[in-house]
Every structure is written in C-alpha cells, then in structure tokens.
Coordinates of C-alpha atoms in Angstrom, one line a residue:
M1 CA 0.3 -0.1 0.3
E2 CA 2.7 2.4 0.8
R3 CA 4.7 2.0 -2.1
H4 CA 1.5 2.3 -4.2
I5 CA 1.2 5.2 -2.6
F6 CA 4.0 6.8 -2.6
A7 CA 4.1 5.7 -6.8
L8 CA 1.4 7.8 -6.9
Q9 CA 2.0 11.2 -5.8
L10 CA 6.0 10.8 -7.5
S11 CA 4.9 9.8 -11.1
H12 CA 2.6 12.6 -10.7
L13 CA 5.1 15.6 -9.7
L14 CA 7.5 14.1 -12.3
G15 CA 4.7 14.3 -14.4
E16 CA 3.6 11.8 -17.4
S17 CA 6.8 11.6 -19.1
F18 CA 7.5 9.1 -16.3
S19 CA 5.5 6.0 -15.9
R20 CA 3.3 5.3 -12.2
E21 CA 5.1 1.5 -12.7
W22 CA 8.8 3.2 -13.8
V23 CA 8.5 5.5 -10.6
Y24 CA 7.1 1.8 -8.4
A25 CA 10.2 0.0 -9.6
Q26 CA 13.1 2.1 -8.7
I27 CA 11.3 3.2 -5.6
E28 CA 14.3 1.4 -2.9
I29 CA 14.3 0.0 0.9
P30 CA 17.3 1.8 2.1
K31 CA 20.0 -0.2 4.0
Q32 CA 20.2 1.8 6.8
E33 CA 16.9 2.1 9.1
T34 CA 18.2 5.3 9.7
H35 CA 18.2 6.8 6.8
G36 CA 14.2 5.8 6.5
D37 CA 11.7 2.8 5.5
L38 CA 11.8 3.4 1.8
A39 CA 13.8 5.6 -1.0
F40 CA 13.5 7.8 -4.4
P41 CA 17.1 7.8 -6.3
C42 CA 16.2 11.2 -8.5
F43 CA 19.9 10.5 -10.1
S44 CA 18.5 9.0 -13.1
L45 CA 16.3 12.3 -13.6
A46 CA 18.9 15.0 -13.7
K47 CA 19.3 14.2 -17.2
H48 CA 15.5 15.5 -17.9
F49 CA 15.3 18.5 -15.3
R50 CA 18.4 19.2 -16.1
K51 CA 19.5 19.9 -12.5
N52 CA 21.6 18.5 -9.4
P53 CA 20.2 14.9 -7.9
K54 CA 20.4 16.3 -4.7
D55 CA 18.1 19.7 -5.7
I56 CA 15.7 17.6 -7.1
A57 CA 14.7 15.4 -4.2
E58 CA 14.7 18.6 -2.1
E59 CA 12.3 19.4 -3.6
I60 CA 9.8 16.3 -4.5
S61 CA 10.8 16.1 -0.8
L62 CA 8.3 19.1 0.2
S63 CA 5.3 18.1 -1.6
I64 CA 4.9 14.6 -0.8
K65 CA 2.3 14.5 2.5
H66 CA 0.2 11.1 3.6
D67 CA -1.4 10.0 7.1
V68 CA 0.9 7.1 5.8
F69 CA 4.4 8.9 6.1
D70 CA 5.4 10.2 8.8
S71 CA 8.3 11.8 7.8
V72 CA 9.9 13.0 4.3
S73 CA 12.7 14.1 4.1
A74 CA 16.1 14.8 1.7
T75 CA 19.3 13.0 1.7
G76 CA 22.3 12.9 -1.3
G77 CA 20.2 13.0 -4.0
F78 CA 17.6 10.7 -2.5
V79 CA 14.2 11.2 -1.4
N80 CA 13.5 8.9 1.9
V81 CA 10.2 8.2 3.7
M82 CA 10.0 7.3 7.6
L83 CA 6.3 5.4 7.4
N84 CA 3.9 6.2 10.1
K85 CA 4.8 3.3 12.7
K86 CA 1.6 3.3 14.6
F87 CA -0.5 3.5 11.4
I88 CA 1.4 0.4 9.7
T89 CA 1.7 -2.1 12.3
S90 CA -2.0 -1.2 13.2
H91 CA -2.8 -1.8 9.6
T92 CA -0.8 -5.4 9.0
L93 CA -1.8 -6.5 12.3
K94 CA -5.9 -6.3 11.0
Q95 CA -5.1 -7.5 7.4
L96 CA -3.5 -10.9 8.9
L97 CA -5.2 -11.2 12.3
S98 CA -8.6 -10.9 10.7
E99 CA -7.9 -13.2 7.9
P100 CA -4.7 -15.2 8.9
G101 CA -5.0 -17.9 5.9
E102 CA -5.7 -15.3 3.4
F103 CA -2.5 -12.9 4.2
G104 CA 0.0 -12.8 1.3
T105 CA -2.7 -13.9 -1.0
H106 CA -3.2 -12.2 -4.3
S107 CA -6.6 -12.7 -6.7
F108 CA -4.7 -11.3 -9.8
G109 CA -4.3 -14.9 -10.8
E110 CA -8.6 -15.7 -10.2
G111 CA -10.3 -18.0 -13.1
K112 CA -6.6 -18.4 -14.9
K113 CA -5.4 -21.8 -14.6
V114 CA -2.0 -23.1 -14.9
V115 CA -0.1 -26.2 -15.8
L116 CA 3.2 -27.4 -14.9
D117 CA 5.5 -29.9 -16.4
L118 CA 7.3 -31.4 -13.1
S119 CA 9.6 -33.9 -11.6
A120 CA 9.8 -36.4 -15.0
P121 CA 12.2 -38.2 -13.5
N122 CA 12.8 -41.5 -16.4
I123 CA 12.0 -44.9 -15.6
A124 CA 13.9 -47.3 -15.0
K125 CA 16.7 -45.0 -12.9
P126 CA 16.6 -44.3 -9.5
F127 CA 15.4 -41.2 -8.1
S128 CA 18.7 -39.3 -8.0
M129 CA 19.5 -35.9 -6.5
G130 CA 19.2 -34.5 -10.7
H131 CA 15.6 -34.8 -10.3
L132 CA 15.1 -32.9 -7.1
R133 CA 15.1 -29.1 -8.5
S134 CA 12.6 -29.5 -10.6
T135 CA 10.3 -31.7 -7.7
V136 CA 10.5 -29.3 -4.8
I137 CA 11.2 -25.9 -8.0
G138 CA 7.5 -26.8 -9.7
N139 CA 6.2 -27.9 -6.8
A140 CA 7.0 -24.8 -4.9
V141 CA 5.7 -22.3 -8.0
A142 CA 2.3 -24.6 -8.0
N143 CA 2.3 -23.3 -4.2
L144 CA 2.9 -19.7 -5.2
A145 CA 0.5 -19.7 -7.7
E146 CA -2.6 -20.7 -5.5
K147 CA -1.3 -18.0 -3.3
C148 CA -1.9 -15.3 -7.1
G149 CA -5.8 -17.1 -7.4
Y150 CA -5.0 -19.3 -9.7
E151 CA -5.2 -23.1 -10.7
P152 CA -2.9 -25.2 -11.1
V153 CA -2.6 -28.6 -12.6
K154 CA 0.3 -30.3 -11.7
I155 CA 1.6 -33.1 -14.2
N156 CA 4.1 -35.7 -13.7
Y157 CA 5.7 -36.6 -17.7
I158 CA 6.9 -39.4 -17.1
G159 CA 10.6 -40.7 -19.3
D160 CA 9.6 -44.3 -20.7
Y161 CA 9.6 -43.2 -23.9
G162 CA 13.2 -42.9 -25.8
T163 CA 16.1 -45.1 -27.2
Q164 CA 17.6 -45.3 -23.9
F165 CA 15.2 -47.9 -23.2
G166 CA 15.9 -49.8 -26.2
K167 CA 19.1 -50.1 -24.9
L168 CA 18.0 -50.8 -21.3
L169 CA 15.8 -53.5 -23.4
A170 CA 19.2 -54.9 -25.0
A171 CA 21.1 -54.6 -22.1
Y172 CA 18.6 -56.8 -20.2
Q173 CA 18.2 -59.3 -22.6
R174 CA 22.0 -60.2 -22.9
W175 CA 23.1 -59.2 -18.7
G176 CA 19.1 -59.2 -17.0
N177 CA 18.4 -61.6 -14.3
S178 CA 15.6 -60.9 -13.6
S179 CA 15.1 -62.2 -10.0
L180 CA 17.8 -59.3 -9.0
I181 CA 15.6 -56.9 -10.6
K182 CA 12.4 -58.1 -8.4
E183 CA 14.5 -58.2 -4.6
N184 CA 16.1 -53.6 -6.2
P185 CA 13.9 -52.8 -9.1
L186 CA 16.5 -49.3 -9.4
H187 CA 19.7 -50.6 -8.5
E188 CA 20.1 -53.8 -11.3
L189 CA 18.9 -51.6 -14.1
K190 CA 20.9 -48.7 -13.6
K191 CA 23.4 -52.1 -13.6
I192 CA 23.5 -52.6 -16.4
Y193 CA 22.3 -49.9 -18.3
V194 CA 25.8 -48.4 -16.9
K195 CA 27.2 -51.5 -18.2
F196 CA 25.5 -51.7 -22.0
H197 CA 27.3 -48.1 -22.4
Q198 CA 31.3 -49.0 -20.9
E199 CA 30.1 -52.1 -23.3
A200 CA 29.4 -50.4 -25.8
E201 CA 32.9 -48.4 -26.1
K202 CA 34.2 -51.3 -27.3
N203 CA 31.6 -52.7 -29.6
P204 CA 29.6 -50.4 -31.2
D205 CA 27.5 -52.7 -32.6
L206 CA 25.5 -52.8 -28.9
I207 CA 24.4 -48.9 -30.2
E208 CA 22.9 -50.8 -32.9
E209 CA 21.1 -53.9 -31.3
G210 CA 19.7 -51.1 -29.1
R211 CA 18.3 -49.0 -31.9
Q212 CA 16.7 -52.7 -33.3
W213 CA 15.2 -53.1 -29.4
F214 CA 13.2 -49.4 -29.3
K215 CA 11.8 -49.8 -33.5
R216 CA 10.6 -53.9 -31.7
L217 CA 9.6 -51.1 -28.5
E218 CA 7.5 -49.0 -30.2
H219 CA 6.0 -50.9 -33.3
Q220 CA 4.1 -52.7 -30.4
D221 CA 6.1 -56.1 -30.1
E222 CA 4.9 -58.5 -27.6
E223 CA 8.6 -58.9 -25.5
A224 CA 9.7 -55.3 -26.3
V225 CA 6.0 -54.4 -24.6
E226 CA 5.4 -56.8 -22.0
L227 CA 9.2 -56.3 -20.7
W228 CA 8.8 -52.3 -21.0
T229 CA 6.2 -52.5 -19.1
W230 CA 7.1 -54.5 -15.9
F231 CA 10.1 -51.1 -15.9
K232 CA 8.1 -48.8 -15.6
D233 CA 5.1 -50.4 -13.1
V234 CA 8.3 -50.8 -10.4
S235 CA 9.7 -47.8 -10.9
L236 CA 6.8 -46.2 -10.6
I237 CA 6.3 -47.6 -6.9
E238 CA 9.5 -46.7 -6.1
F239 CA 9.1 -43.1 -7.1
N240 CA 6.3 -42.7 -5.0
K241 CA 8.6 -43.7 -2.3
V242 CA 10.8 -40.3 -2.7
Y243 CA 7.2 -38.6 -3.3
Q244 CA 5.7 -39.9 -0.3
L245 CA 9.1 -38.2 2.2
L246 CA 9.1 -34.8 -0.4
G247 CA 5.3 -34.7 0.3
V248 CA 4.7 -33.6 -3.4
A249 CA 1.3 -35.2 -5.4
F250 CA 0.5 -34.2 -8.4
D251 CA -3.0 -33.0 -10.9
L252 CA -1.9 -36.4 -12.7
T253 CA 1.4 -38.6 -13.6
R254 CA 0.9 -40.0 -17.4
G255 CA 4.1 -41.6 -19.5
E256 CA 6.2 -40.0 -23.0
A257 CA 4.4 -43.0 -24.4
Y258 CA 0.9 -42.6 -24.0
Y259 CA 1.9 -40.7 -27.1
N260 CA 3.1 -42.5 -28.6
D261 CA -0.6 -43.5 -31.3
K262 CA -1.0 -39.6 -31.7
M263 CA 2.4 -38.1 -32.8
E264 CA 0.9 -39.2 -36.0
A265 CA -2.1 -36.8 -36.2
T266 CA 0.9 -34.3 -35.1
I267 CA 3.2 -35.2 -38.4
E268 CA -0.6 -35.5 -40.5
L269 CA -0.9 -31.3 -39.2
L270 CA 2.6 -30.5 -40.2
K271 CA 2.1 -31.7 -43.2
E272 CA -1.3 -30.6 -44.0
N273 CA 0.7 -26.3 -43.7
K274 CA 3.5 -27.8 -45.1
L275 CA 5.9 -27.3 -42.6
L276 CA 7.4 -30.8 -42.2
E277 CA 10.5 -31.1 -44.4
H278 CA 12.9 -33.9 -45.7
S279 CA 16.0 -33.8 -44.7
E280 CA 19.0 -36.5 -45.1
G281 CA 16.8 -38.7 -44.7
A282 CA 14.2 -37.6 -41.9
E283 CA 12.0 -35.0 -41.6
V284 CA 12.1 -31.7 -40.2
V285 CA 10.8 -28.4 -39.2
R286 CA 12.9 -25.5 -40.2
L287 CA 13.2 -22.3 -38.3
D288 CA 16.1 -20.6 -40.4
E289 CA 13.5 -17.0 -39.3
E290 CA 12.9 -17.9 -36.4
G291 CA 16.8 -18.6 -36.4
L292 CA 17.3 -22.0 -34.2
P293 CA 18.5 -24.8 -36.5
P294 CA 15.4 -27.6 -36.9
C295 CA 13.0 -29.0 -34.9
L296 CA 13.8 -32.8 -35.5
I297 CA 10.1 -35.1 -36.5
R298 CA 11.3 -38.0 -37.2
K299 CA 14.8 -39.9 -37.9
S300 CA 15.7 -41.8 -41.0
D301 CA 15.7 -44.8 -39.2
G302 CA 12.0 -43.4 -39.0
T303 CA 11.5 -43.3 -35.5
T304 CA 10.3 -40.4 -33.6
I305 CA 11.8 -38.0 -31.1
Y306 CA 11.2 -36.9 -27.6
A307 CA 10.3 -33.3 -30.1
T308 CA 7.3 -35.2 -31.2
R309 CA 5.6 -36.6 -28.5
D310 CA 6.5 -33.2 -26.4
L311 CA 4.5 -31.5 -29.4
T312 CA 1.5 -33.8 -28.5
A313 CA 1.6 -33.6 -25.3
A314 CA 1.3 -29.2 -25.6
I315 CA -1.6 -29.8 -28.3
D316 CA -3.5 -32.5 -25.8
R317 CA -2.9 -30.1 -22.6
Y318 CA -4.7 -27.5 -24.0
Q319 CA -7.3 -29.1 -25.8
T320 CA -7.5 -30.8 -22.0
Y321 CA -6.8 -28.1 -20.1
A322 CA -7.6 -24.5 -21.8
F323 CA -4.7 -23.6 -20.0
D324 CA -4.1 -19.7 -19.4
E325 CA -0.5 -20.5 -18.5
S326 CA 1.6 -23.5 -19.1
L327 CA 5.1 -23.6 -17.5
Y328 CA 7.1 -26.5 -17.9
V329 CA 9.9 -26.9 -15.2
V330 CA 12.9 -28.5 -16.3
G331 CA 16.7 -27.6 -17.0
H332 CA 18.8 -24.7 -18.3
E333 CA 20.2 -27.2 -21.0
Q334 CA 16.3 -27.7 -22.6
T335 CA 16.5 -24.5 -23.3
L336 CA 17.1 -24.6 -27.0
H337 CA 14.4 -28.0 -27.2
F338 CA 11.6 -25.5 -25.8
Q339 CA 12.3 -22.3 -28.1
Q340 CA 12.3 -24.9 -31.0
I341 CA 8.7 -26.2 -30.0
V342 CA 7.4 -23.3 -29.2
H343 CA 7.6 -22.4 -32.8
V344 CA 6.7 -24.9 -34.1
L345 CA 3.7 -24.9 -32.5
K346 CA 3.1 -20.4 -33.5
K347 CA 4.2 -22.2 -37.4
L348 CA 0.5 -24.7 -36.5
N349 CA -1.2 -21.1 -36.4
F350 CA -1.8 -21.7 -31.9
E351 CA -2.8 -18.6 -30.2
W352 CA -2.0 -20.5 -27.2
A353 CA 1.9 -21.1 -28.1
D354 CA 2.7 -17.7 -26.0
R355 CA 1.6 -19.3 -23.1
I356 CA 3.8 -21.8 -22.7
Q357 CA 6.6 -20.6 -20.9
H358 CA 10.2 -22.6 -20.1
I359 CA 10.4 -22.6 -16.3
P360 CA 15.2 -23.0 -16.7
F361 CA 16.6 -23.9 -14.0
G362 CA 20.3 -24.7 -13.1
M363 CA 22.1 -28.1 -12.4
M364 CA 22.5 -29.9 -9.1
L365 CA 26.7 -30.5 -9.6
K366 CA 29.1 -33.1 -7.3
D367 CA 33.1 -31.6 -7.4
G368 CA 31.5 -29.5 -10.1
K369 CA 29.8 -31.8 -12.2
K370 CA 27.2 -31.7 -14.0
M371 CA 25.6 -36.0 -12.3
S372 CA 25.2 -38.9 -14.8
T373 CA 23.0 -41.9 -14.5
R374 CA 25.5 -43.5 -17.8
K375 CA 28.4 -43.2 -16.1
G376 CA 27.3 -44.2 -12.6
K377 CA 27.8 -41.0 -11.3
T378 CA 24.6 -40.2 -9.6
I379 CA 23.9 -39.7 -5.2
L380 CA 21.0 -41.0 -4.5
L381 CA 17.6 -38.9 -3.3
E382 CA 16.1 -41.5 -1.3
E383 CA 19.0 -42.2 0.3
V384 CA 20.0 -38.9 1.3
L385 CA 16.5 -37.7 2.3
K386 CA 17.1 -40.8 4.8
E387 CA 20.2 -39.8 6.2
A388 CA 18.8 -36.5 6.7
I389 CA 16.1 -37.6 9.1
D390 CA 18.7 -39.9 10.1
K391 CA 20.6 -36.9 11.0
A392 CA 17.4 -35.1 12.7
R393 CA 16.6 -37.9 14.7
E394 CA 20.3 -38.2 16.4
N395 CA 19.6 -33.9 16.7
I396 CA 16.1 -35.0 18.4
E397 CA 18.1 -37.6 20.2
E398 CA 20.2 -35.3 22.1
K399 CA 18.8 -32.7 23.3
N400 CA 15.7 -33.1 23.5
P401 CA 14.6 -37.2 24.4
Q402 CA 11.9 -36.9 26.1
L403 CA 10.3 -35.7 22.4
E404 CA 7.2 -37.1 21.7
N405 CA 6.4 -37.8 17.5
K406 CA 10.1 -38.1 17.7
D407 CA 10.4 -40.2 13.8
E408 CA 7.3 -37.3 12.5
T409 CA 9.2 -34.4 13.4
A410 CA 13.0 -36.2 12.6
R411 CA 10.9 -36.3 9.3
Q412 CA 9.6 -33.1 9.3
V413 CA 13.0 -31.7 9.6
G414 CA 15.4 -33.7 7.4
V415 CA 13.5 -33.8 4.4
G416 CA 12.7 -29.7 5.2
A417 CA 17.0 -29.2 5.2
V418 CA 17.4 -30.8 1.7
I419 CA 14.1 -28.4 -0.2
F420 CA 15.4 -25.5 2.4
H421 CA 18.5 -26.2 0.8
D422 CA 17.4 -26.2 -2.9
L423 CA 14.8 -23.4 -3.2
K424 CA 16.8 -21.1 -1.0
H425 CA 19.2 -20.8 -4.2
D426 CA 18.2 -18.1 -7.1
R427 CA 16.8 -21.0 -9.2
R428 CA 18.6 -20.6 -12.4
N429 CA 22.4 -21.0 -10.4
D430 CA 23.5 -24.7 -9.6
V431 CA 23.8 -26.0 -6.6
E432 CA 26.5 -27.2 -5.5
F433 CA 25.3 -31.0 -4.0
S434 CA 27.2 -30.7 0.1
L435 CA 25.0 -33.5 1.9
D436 CA 27.4 -31.1 4.9
E437 CA 25.9 -28.2 4.0
M438 CA 22.5 -29.4 3.6
L439 CA 22.4 -30.7 6.8
T440 CA 23.7 -28.2 8.7
F441 CA 21.1 -27.0 11.8
E442 CA 22.1 -23.6 12.4
G443 CA 22.9 -20.4 9.5
H444 CA 20.4 -20.1 6.5
T445 CA 19.0 -24.0 7.2
A446 CA 14.6 -24.8 7.7
P447 CA 15.4 -26.1 11.0
Y448 CA 16.7 -22.9 11.8
L449 CA 13.3 -21.7 10.3
Q450 CA 11.1 -24.4 11.7
Y451 CA 13.3 -23.4 15.4
S452 CA 12.8 -20.7 15.0
Y453 CA 8.3 -21.2 14.6
V454 CA 9.1 -23.9 17.6
R455 CA 9.9 -21.1 19.4
A456 CA 6.9 -18.8 19.3
K457 CA 4.4 -21.5 20.3
S458 CA 6.9 -22.4 22.9
L459 CA 6.2 -18.3 24.0
L460 CA 2.5 -18.3 23.0
E461 CA 2.0 -21.6 25.6
K462 CA 4.5 -20.1 28.1
G463 CA 2.0 -16.7 28.0
G464 CA -1.2 -18.5 27.6
F465 CA -2.0 -16.5 24.1
T466 CA -5.5 -17.7 22.1
S467 CA -5.6 -16.2 19.0
S468 CA -9.3 -15.1 20.7
S469 CA -7.0 -12.3 23.0
A470 CA -4.9 -10.6 20.0
A471 CA -3.8 -7.4 21.0
A472 CA -6.1 -4.6 17.9
E473 CA -2.7 -2.1 17.7
I474 CA 0.7 -2.5 19.0
D475 CA 3.0 0.6 20.5
D476 CA 6.4 -0.9 19.9
P477 CA 9.5 1.1 19.0
E478 CA 11.9 -2.4 18.8
A479 CA 9.2 -4.4 16.7
W480 CA 9.3 -2.2 13.7
S481 CA 12.1 -4.3 11.8
L482 CA 9.6 -7.6 12.9
I483 CA 6.1 -5.1 11.6
K484 CA 8.2 -4.7 8.0
T485 CA 9.1 -7.7 7.1
I486 CA 6.1 -9.7 8.3
R487 CA 4.3 -7.0 6.4
A488 CA 6.0 -7.1 2.8
Y489 CA 6.0 -10.9 3.0
P490 CA 3.1 -10.6 -0.1
E491 CA 4.6 -8.3 -2.2
K492 CA 7.2 -11.7 -2.3
I493 CA 5.0 -13.8 -2.9
K494 CA 4.1 -11.7 -5.9
M495 CA 7.3 -11.1 -7.0
A496 CA 8.2 -14.8 -6.0
Y497 CA 5.0 -16.0 -8.5
E498 CA 5.5 -13.7 -11.4
T499 CA 9.7 -14.4 -12.0
Y500 CA 8.9 -18.1 -11.1
D501 CA 10.8 -18.1 -8.4
P502 CA 10.8 -19.9 -5.0
S503 CA 14.2 -18.6 -3.5
T504 CA 12.5 -14.9 -2.9
I505 CA 10.1 -16.8 0.0
A506 CA 12.8 -19.3 1.3
K507 CA 15.4 -15.8 1.4
H508 CA 11.9 -13.6 3.0
L509 CA 11.2 -16.1 5.2
L510 CA 15.9 -15.8 6.8
D511 CA 14.3 -12.6 6.9
L512 CA 11.8 -12.8 8.9
A513 CA 13.2 -15.2 11.3
R514 CA 16.6 -13.3 11.9
S515 CA 14.1 -10.1 13.0
F516 CA 12.7 -12.2 15.5
N517 CA 14.1 -13.7 17.0
Q518 CA 16.7 -10.3 17.8
Y519 CA 13.6 -8.8 19.2
Y520 CA 13.2 -12.2 21.4
A521 CA 16.6 -11.6 22.1
K522 CA 16.6 -8.3 23.7
T523 CA 12.5 -8.2 24.7
N524 CA 11.5 -9.5 27.8
I525 CA 8.1 -11.4 26.2
V526 CA 6.2 -13.6 28.4
N527 CA 6.7 -11.0 31.6
S528 CA 6.4 -7.6 30.5
H529 CA 3.1 -5.2 31.1
N530 CA 2.3 -4.9 28.2
K531 CA 2.9 -8.9 27.9
N532 CA -0.3 -9.5 25.8
E533 CA 0.3 -6.9 22.7
K534 CA 4.3 -8.8 22.3
L535 CA 2.3 -12.4 22.5
T536 CA 0.3 -10.7 19.4
L537 CA 2.9 -10.4 17.6
V538 CA 4.6 -13.1 17.9
Y539 CA 1.5 -15.1 17.1
A540 CA 1.2 -12.6 13.6
F541 CA 4.7 -14.4 13.4
S542 CA 4.0 -18.1 13.3
L543 CA 1.3 -17.4 10.9
V544 CA 3.3 -16.1 8.3
L545 CA 6.5 -18.1 8.9
K546 CA 3.8 -21.3 9.2
D547 CA 1.8 -20.2 5.6
G548 CA 5.5 -19.2 3.9
L549 CA 7.5 -22.6 4.6
Q550 CA 3.8 -24.2 3.7
V551 CA 4.3 -22.6 0.1
L552 CA 7.7 -23.9 -0.4
G553 CA 6.7 -27.3 0.2
I554 CA 7.9 -27.8 3.9
E555 CA 6.5 -28.6 7.4
A556 CA 6.4 -27.2 10.5
P557 CA 6.2 -28.8 13.7
E558 CA 5.1 -27.9 17.4
K559 CA 7.7 -29.3 18.9
M560 CA 11.7 -29.7 18.4

C-alpha cells in the first residue's frame, strides 16, 4: 500500500514522462533503517530536469504528504520516507489477524488455470538428486500460483520412452537377472544400463542393437512391451516412496509413451501446413527465420523423437485444460528444445503457443560436474532424505530426548533441510551438492526456520496466548523491523510467482526469522507489562513463517 501511495504521488509530481510503473520499480528499501523505510533515487532524473539530483530530491520531499508517512526528507539525491509506525502496525495486524489464511494471497490469477510440467524422472533409473530441483521448484511454483488465485495442475510427465529404453531392453537381454530386479529394481536396472554404455565403447554394434529394440517397442512387439511395462511399474512404485517423503502429489502422472499412438496426427498436421521437410532421410521443421536449428520430428530410421511427443503433449494439454499458462520446470540445458517447440506450435497457428514458458534452472553438481546415470555418477535422493532424517533424529535424541513423536519430527526436519537447501538458491544458478551443508542445523537452513517457529509457539504457550485475545494495536518501537518484514510478505509472494523463483520466499523467511530472533533476544516478552501486545506480534510472526514454509513445501513442527 505505502509503496503504491509513494509511487502515485511521485509520478504525479514528475509528470507524464515518468509512468507510475517506472517510478514504483525505482523505489528502494534503504540498507540502513536510520535512512528511512522507503527511498526514491533521483539520479536518473537529472538529465531530464537539468538539475542536480540533490536539488530534485529536496523539491520533491517538500510535496510528499500522506497519513501513512511520518516524515519525508532529502539526503544525497534520495527522497527518504519514514512510515507512520502506529498506522502501519495497526493496518498490518488487522489485515493478518482478521483472516490469517488470506494474508499473502492475491487475486490476479482468479479464474485462470496454470499447468505445470515438473519432476519427470526417467523410469528404470533411481530417483537421483538431479531430479530434486524440478520436483521441489515446480511444487513451490504451483503453491505460489495457488496463493495468487490460479488453479494449478501439476503433471508428472514420466520419461518412459525413447532410444534409451531400447538400450535398456538390449542390456536386459544380455545381462538381466529377473530375480535380482524383483529384489532391488532400480539398482539392478541402473547397473545393466551403465554396463551397456561401458560395453558399447568397446563394441559399437551394441548401439544398433539398442536401436532395433526401440523399433520393436515402437511397433508394439509383445516381448518388448511386456518388459518395458514391467520396468515402468516397478519404477513408479519406487518413485512414489520418494514423493511420499517429500510430501509432493500430482494431479496427473503420465508417461511419454501415452502419446505413441497420437503422434501421427501431429505429424499429419505438420504436413497439412506444409511445414515438414526431408533432410538427410529425416523429417524436420525448419526454423531458419527464427534463428534456430531445424526441429527434428522423425529420424531417418523412422522412429520419433521427444520433440514429436512434446508437441503432441502440448496440444493435448491445451485441449484438456485450456490453460492460461503452461510452465515447463526443466533444466536450462533444454532451453533450445523448448524454443523450438514454441515456434513450431506458432507455425501451426496455435494462438496459445505464447502461453507456454520454459522455467529453467541450474544443475545439481557433484564436485563441480553434472551427475550422470549413464556413467554411474549419481547420488540417490531417497538415500539423502533418509540420511537427513537420521541426522535430525540424532539431534533430537541429543537435545530433547523426551520429545513426543520423535520419528515424525525427524522426518519433518530432515526432509525440510533437503528441500530448503535447494530452494534458497536462485533457481537459475547451479547448486553444488553438499550433504554436510544440507544437514547443518544452523544458519541459512530449514531447521533454523523451523526452530524459530517452535520458539514462537513455546512463547505463546508459556504466555497462555489464544488468537481470540490478540491485541488490536501494538506500540513497541523494538518491533518495527519485524512488523515491516511481516508486512512485506504479500509483495514477496507476488514477486516470487512473477519470476517463478521460490528463492524469493526462502530468503524472505530467513529475514523474517532473523528479525524475530533479534526481537526475542532484546525483549522481555512473557513477563512484560504489555505481554499480550508482544505475544500478538509473536503470533503474527508464527502465522507468516508457517505459511511461507508451506508454500515451499516444508512442514513446521510444533515442537523440536
């Protein structure tokens, strides 16, 4: 509210040359609280007004007035605003406590549907740390969409088709052991898949053998389909164990193979629109005008490629959901692929092609290198989750052995640590896998946030606080930093969704917990004369922190 008021007054004073949107984007929060709560830099105005930024700031500061502002001053080319603490505090608490579940929500997505393609592990391979990013980023973006009024539809588009499965079938025929696979499915399937690539370096004929098995699968050969179905079924059982641990659920789980008998219609559509061309025996759609390489639709041996399936899937999703946004939460190495998909759909005159967005993210690295199943260099997510849970349980046994529900709390803390370690990073950056850093229960971690929540709940319990006894107003100068951080939460939700970056919320929650713990350290809360006011603030903090953790897909234990 106060930013909008400030921007409105500024844009009115500056004239038509500076839009309210531009002015709003320039408003900053000073690094030092003594400089103000909001600041507008005047340096970019100097050329237009042919004046010193300092003089411009001084002129503007004399004309800015509103009940929400306590004072306005000019310092070194900035217009600095001190907010009316009493007004802002009262307004924030009224907004939050009247409807706690609505704080942070927005309505700009109402009546709109957003489809998210996330997680998408490949069958017959263990669920590795490499797939964690798509899963937790996509899940958090879906939660953010819901906070903004959208109806999110989460699709787990399982990788169950392609030439790699021909290689796996060939590997099974040579080295597969059905008893061992039944006993430990994904471990054994991964083992023979890695062996296939090792042997293929010595015997290149194996690659052709894999191609032939994939052709058999495409042509619905009974043996190939039976083996492939078995591999798929056991894989989904193992994947679901990981999803249960992560607390992630999907609205639809569908494999690429679902589109096997539907791709011909897409290819015919490309032919009808005279988009399909022959190139060295293969069929492609040229994208020369778009400055992109051709999009391969069918290989020279007649087999399709994942671009064909993705085009078919995109058409099917629009027909099914009539989405307003379609988000593909997939690593940045697939950027070119999604550029090609969107441009081919545009050439087919689908007006909704512009609603498709690739949400890229950096890789999960190990020792600075990409993890690879083919080379056997993977770290299994389920093992990491279990180790994190075990570490959390050890901490509980050491610090609070009398705690009830120790196993459940250990799960909440351990899983939360793994999720937050990923989401605290800007999604576009690579993340170096570090079990030690992930499982540190101090600093910029989920356990730090969860412990801050538990501390707040303990204070409320000791003070005998109930939501019905919340104070309508708080007059506590020491609480100002915390109030401002609570108040910023709705804006951070909006920003996080608009940039599709959950790290905005992760970082804000760290700021929120830091403000709370500083307030706790210097304030006597339970034994103060205005205990109820202080506990109301603690209660407000706990509501926002818990909501933010839920947005990230992390649980908040009541005790630790």
